[in-house]
CSV table of C-alpha atoms in Angstrom, one decimal:
chain,number,residue,atom,x,y,z
A,1,LYS,CA,-55.3,-6.8,24.6
A,2,ASP,CA,-53.0,-5.4,27.3
A,3,HIS,CA,-49.8,-7.2,26.3
A,4,PRO,CA,-46.7,-5.0,26.7
A,5,LEU,CA,-45.6,-5.8,23.2
A,6,LEU,CA,-48.7,-4.1,21.9
A,7,ALA,CA,-47.7,-1.0,23.8
A,8,VAL,CA,-44.3,-1.2,22.2
A,9,SER,CA,-45.8,-1.3,18.7
A,10,LEU,CA,-48.1,1.6,19.5
A,11,ASN,CA,-45.1,3.6,20.8
A,12,ASN,CA,-43.2,2.9,17.6
A,13,LEU,CA,-46.1,4.1,15.4
A,14,ALA,CA,-46.4,7.2,17.6
A,15,GLU,CA,-42.7,8.0,17.0
A,16,LEU,CA,-43.2,7.6,13.3
A,17,PHE,CA,-46.2,9.9,13.3
A,18,LEU,CA,-44.3,12.4,15.4
A,19,VAL,CA,-41.5,12.6,12.8
A,20,GLN,CA,-44.1,13.1,10.1
A,21,GLY,CA,-45.8,15.9,12.0
A,22,ARG,CA,-49.0,13.8,12.5
A,23,TYR,CA,-49.4,15.0,16.0
A,24,LYS,CA,-53.0,13.9,16.6
A,25,GLU,CA,-52.3,10.3,15.6
A,26,ALA,CA,-49.1,10.3,17.6
A,27,GLU,CA,-51.0,11.5,20.7
A,28,ASP,CA,-53.7,8.9,20.3
A,29,PHE,CA,-51.2,6.0,20.0
A,30,GLN,CA,-49.2,7.3,22.9
A,31,LYS,CA,-52.3,7.5,25.1
A,32,GLU,CA,-53.3,4.0,24.2
A,33,ALA,CA,-49.8,2.7,24.9
A,34,LEU,CA,-49.8,4.5,28.3
A,35,ALA,CA,-53.2,3.0,29.2
A,36,ILE,CA,-51.9,-0.5,28.4
A,37,LYS,CA,-48.7,-0.1,30.4
A,38,GLU,CA,-50.6,1.3,33.4
A,39,ARG,CA,-53.0,-1.6,33.4
A,40,SER,CA,-50.5,-4.3,32.7
A,41,MET,CA,-47.5,-3.1,34.7
A,42,GLY,CA,-48.8,-0.4,37.0
A,43,PRO,CA,-49.1,3.4,36.8
A,44,ASP,CA,-45.8,3.8,38.7
A,45,SER,CA,-43.8,1.4,36.5
A,46,PRO,CA,-40.8,2.6,34.5
A,47,ALA,CA,-42.5,1.4,31.4
A,48,ALA,CA,-45.4,3.8,32.0
A,49,ALA,CA,-42.9,6.6,32.8
A,50,ARG,CA,-41.2,6.2,29.5
A,51,THR,CA,-44.5,6.8,27.7
A,52,LEU,CA,-45.4,9.7,30.1
A,53,VAL,CA,-42.2,11.6,29.1
A,54,ASN,CA,-42.8,10.8,25.4
A,55,LEU,CA,-46.3,12.2,25.6
A,56,GLY,CA,-45.1,15.2,27.5
A,57,ASP,CA,-42.5,15.9,24.9
A,58,LEU,CA,-45.2,15.6,22.2
A,59,TYR,CA,-47.2,18.3,23.9
A,60,ARG,CA,-44.1,20.4,24.3
A,61,ARG,CA,-43.5,20.3,20.6
A,62,GLN,CA,-47.0,21.6,20.1
A,63,GLU,CA,-46.5,24.4,22.7
A,64,ARG,CA,-49.1,22.7,25.0
A,65,TYR,CA,-46.8,23.5,27.9
A,66,ALA,CA,-49.4,23.3,30.7
A,67,GLU,CA,-50.2,19.7,29.6
A,68,ALA,CA,-46.6,18.8,29.1
A,69,GLU,CA,-45.1,19.7,32.4
A,70,PRO,CA,-47.1,17.4,34.8
A,71,LEU,CA,-46.4,14.4,32.5
A,72,ILE,CA,-42.7,15.0,32.3
A,73,ARG,CA,-42.4,15.7,36.1
A,74,GLY,CA,-44.5,12.6,36.7
A,75,SER,CA,-42.1,10.5,34.8
A,76,ILE,CA,-39.2,12.0,36.7
A,77,ASP,CA,-40.9,11.1,40.0
A,78,ILE,CA,-41.2,7.5,38.9
A,79,PHE,CA,-37.7,7.2,37.6
A,80,GLU,CA,-36.2,8.7,40.7
A,81,LYS,CA,-37.8,6.0,42.8
A,82,SER,CA,-37.0,3.2,40.3
A,83,ASP,CA,-34.2,0.7,40.0
A,84,PRO,CA,-30.8,2.3,39.4
A,85,ALA,CA,-30.8,0.7,36.0
A,86,GLU,CA,-33.4,3.4,35.0
A,87,ARG,CA,-30.9,6.2,35.6
A,88,PRO,CA,-30.2,6.8,31.9
A,89,ARG,CA,-34.0,7.2,31.4
A,90,LEU,CA,-34.0,9.7,34.3
A,91,ALA,CA,-31.3,11.7,32.6
A,92,ALA,CA,-33.4,11.7,29.4
A,93,ALA,CA,-36.4,12.9,31.3
A,94,TYR,CA,-34.4,15.7,33.0
A,95,ASN,CA,-33.2,16.7,29.5
A,96,THR,CA,-36.8,16.8,28.2
A,97,LEU,CA,-37.9,19.0,31.2
A,98,ALA,CA,-35.0,21.3,30.4
A,99,LEU,CA,-36.2,21.7,26.8
A,100,LEU,CA,-39.6,22.6,28.2
A,101,ASP,CA,-38.0,25.1,30.6
A,102,ARG,CA,-36.1,26.7,27.7
A,103,ASP,CA,-39.2,26.9,25.6
A,104,GLU,CA,-40.9,28.7,28.5
A,105,HIS,CA,-37.9,31.1,28.8
A,106,LYS,CA,-36.6,29.7,32.1
A,107,PRO,CA,-32.9,29.1,31.2
A,108,ALA,CA,-31.7,28.9,34.9
A,109,GLU,CA,-34.2,26.0,35.6
A,110,ALA,CA,-33.1,24.4,32.3
A,111,GLU,CA,-29.5,24.6,33.3
A,112,ALA,CA,-30.1,22.9,36.6
A,113,MET,CA,-31.9,20.0,34.9
A,114,LEU,CA,-29.3,19.6,32.3
A,115,ARG,CA,-26.5,19.5,34.9
A,116,ARG,CA,-28.3,16.7,36.6
A,117,ALA,CA,-28.8,14.9,33.3
A,118,LEU,CA,-25.1,15.3,32.4
A,119,ALA,CA,-23.9,14.0,35.7
A,120,ILE,CA,-25.9,10.8,35.3
A,121,GLU,CA,-24.8,10.3,31.7
A,122,GLU,CA,-21.2,10.7,32.6
A,123,ARG,CA,-21.5,8.4,35.6
A,124,TRP,CA,-23.0,5.7,33.4
A,125,PHE,CA,-21.3,6.1,30.0
A,126,GLY,CA,-18.2,8.1,30.7
A,127,PRO,CA,-17.3,11.6,29.7
A,128,ASN,CA,-17.1,11.0,25.9
A,129,HIS,CA,-20.5,9.6,25.0
A,130,PRO,CA,-22.6,11.1,22.1
A,131,GLN,CA,-25.7,11.5,24.4
A,132,GLY,CA,-23.5,13.5,26.8
A,133,ALA,CA,-22.6,15.7,23.8
A,134,ALA,CA,-26.3,16.3,23.1
A,135,ILE,CA,-26.9,17.4,26.7
A,136,LEU,CA,-23.8,19.6,26.6
A,137,THR,CA,-25.1,21.3,23.5
A,138,ASN,CA,-28.5,22.0,25.2
A,139,LEU,CA,-26.6,23.1,28.3
A,140,ALA,CA,-24.5,25.6,26.2
A,141,GLY,CA,-27.7,27.0,24.8
A,142,SER,CA,-29.2,27.6,28.2
A,143,LEU,CA,-25.9,29.2,29.4
A,144,ASP,CA,-26.0,31.5,26.3
A,145,GLU,CA,-29.5,32.6,27.3
A,146,GLU,CA,-28.3,33.3,30.8
A,147,ASN,CA,-25.4,35.4,29.3
A,148,LYS,CA,-22.9,33.0,30.8
A,149,LEU,CA,-20.9,33.2,27.6
A,150,ALA,CA,-17.6,31.7,28.7
A,151,GLU,CA,-19.3,28.7,30.2
A,152,ALA,CA,-21.4,28.3,27.1
A,153,GLU,CA,-18.4,28.3,24.8
A,154,SER,CA,-16.7,25.7,26.9
A,155,ALA,CA,-19.7,23.5,26.7
A,156,TYR,CA,-20.0,23.9,23.0
A,157,MET,CA,-16.3,23.1,22.5
A,158,ARG,CA,-16.5,20.0,24.6
A,159,ALA,CA,-19.6,18.8,22.8
A,160,LEU,CA,-17.8,19.4,19.5
A,161,ARG,CA,-14.7,17.4,20.6
A,162,ILE,CA,-16.9,14.5,21.6
A,163,ARG,CA,-18.8,14.5,18.4
A,164,GLU,CA,-15.7,14.7,16.2
A,165,THR,CA,-13.9,12.0,18.2
A,166,VAL,CA,-16.8,9.5,18.4
A,167,GLU,CA,-18.7,10.1,15.2
A,168,GLY,CA,-16.1,11.7,12.9
A,169,PRO,CA,-15.4,15.3,11.7
A,170,ASP,CA,-17.9,15.2,8.9
A,171,ASN,CA,-20.9,13.8,10.8
A,172,PRO,CA,-24.1,15.8,10.6
A,173,PHE,CA,-24.1,16.0,14.4
A,174,VAL,CA,-20.8,17.9,14.2
A,175,ALA,CA,-22.4,20.3,11.8
A,176,SER,CA,-25.3,20.9,14.2
A,177,VAL,CA,-22.9,21.7,17.1
A,178,LEU,CA,-20.9,24.0,14.7
A,179,SER,CA,-24.1,25.9,13.8
A,180,ASN,CA,-24.9,26.5,17.4
A,181,LEU,CA,-21.3,27.5,18.1
A,182,GLY,CA,-21.5,29.9,15.2
A,183,ALA,CA,-24.6,31.5,16.6
A,184,HIS,CA,-22.8,31.8,19.9
A,185,TYR,CA,-19.9,33.6,18.3
A,186,PHE,CA,-22.3,35.8,16.4
A,187,ARG,CA,-24.0,36.8,19.6
A,188,LYS,CA,-20.6,37.8,21.1
A,189,GLY,CA,-19.7,39.8,18.0
A,190,GLU,CA,-16.9,37.5,17.1
A,191,PHE,CA,-17.9,37.5,13.5
A,192,ASP,CA,-14.8,35.8,12.0
A,193,LYS,CA,-15.2,32.8,14.3
A,194,ALA,CA,-18.9,32.8,13.6
A,195,GLU,CA,-18.2,32.7,9.8
A,196,ALA,CA,-15.7,29.9,10.2
A,197,ALA,CA,-18.1,27.8,12.2
A,198,PHE,CA,-21.0,28.4,9.8
A,199,ARG,CA,-18.8,27.6,6.7
A,200,ARG,CA,-17.6,24.4,8.2
A,201,ALA,CA,-21.1,23.4,9.1
A,202,LEU,CA,-22.2,24.2,5.5
A,203,ALA,CA,-19.4,22.2,4.0
A,204,ILE,CA,-20.4,19.1,6.1
A,205,ASN,CA,-24.1,19.5,5.2
A,206,GLU,CA,-23.3,19.8,1.5
A,207,LYS,CA,-21.5,16.4,1.4
């Protein structure tokens, strides 16, 4: 009953339900997976931490912020004490906490978490990894919210270069960065640049 593979299956179903917007079912399966991992591998195991952060992110998406934060922070505490092989998971947990901070209108706190996450990603996977591009895009959004516009643009452009180089100029992830970059230019009043970014994103999404 407490075999770790059962927890993996439960997590997979929870992820499916999350994508489908079936939050109650996703929560039930995540909780069951967490209970199995805590009983079979211990409450401070990296496996339990992975489910903690997933459950926390599920609550975040439902704006249940008071429930989300202790779970995400709990996962970070575990990962910070775990084997160095778990560092990429720690980076992902920092990123998730940053998303929560942004949702709660705390961009400075989000920036700090994202810079930690980015440092880990670059140390492990180099400066041109797609996951690093995802963190850079989130970082740029936080910098925008702090009105650090020059730093934000630099982060967006770096994320765009990584996406174009690694995934190709017509990849949907490129379009996503372009949409965010367009919004950044719009905020600055650089409407020609905003239009160019939005049009290129549209062209990619229409393919």
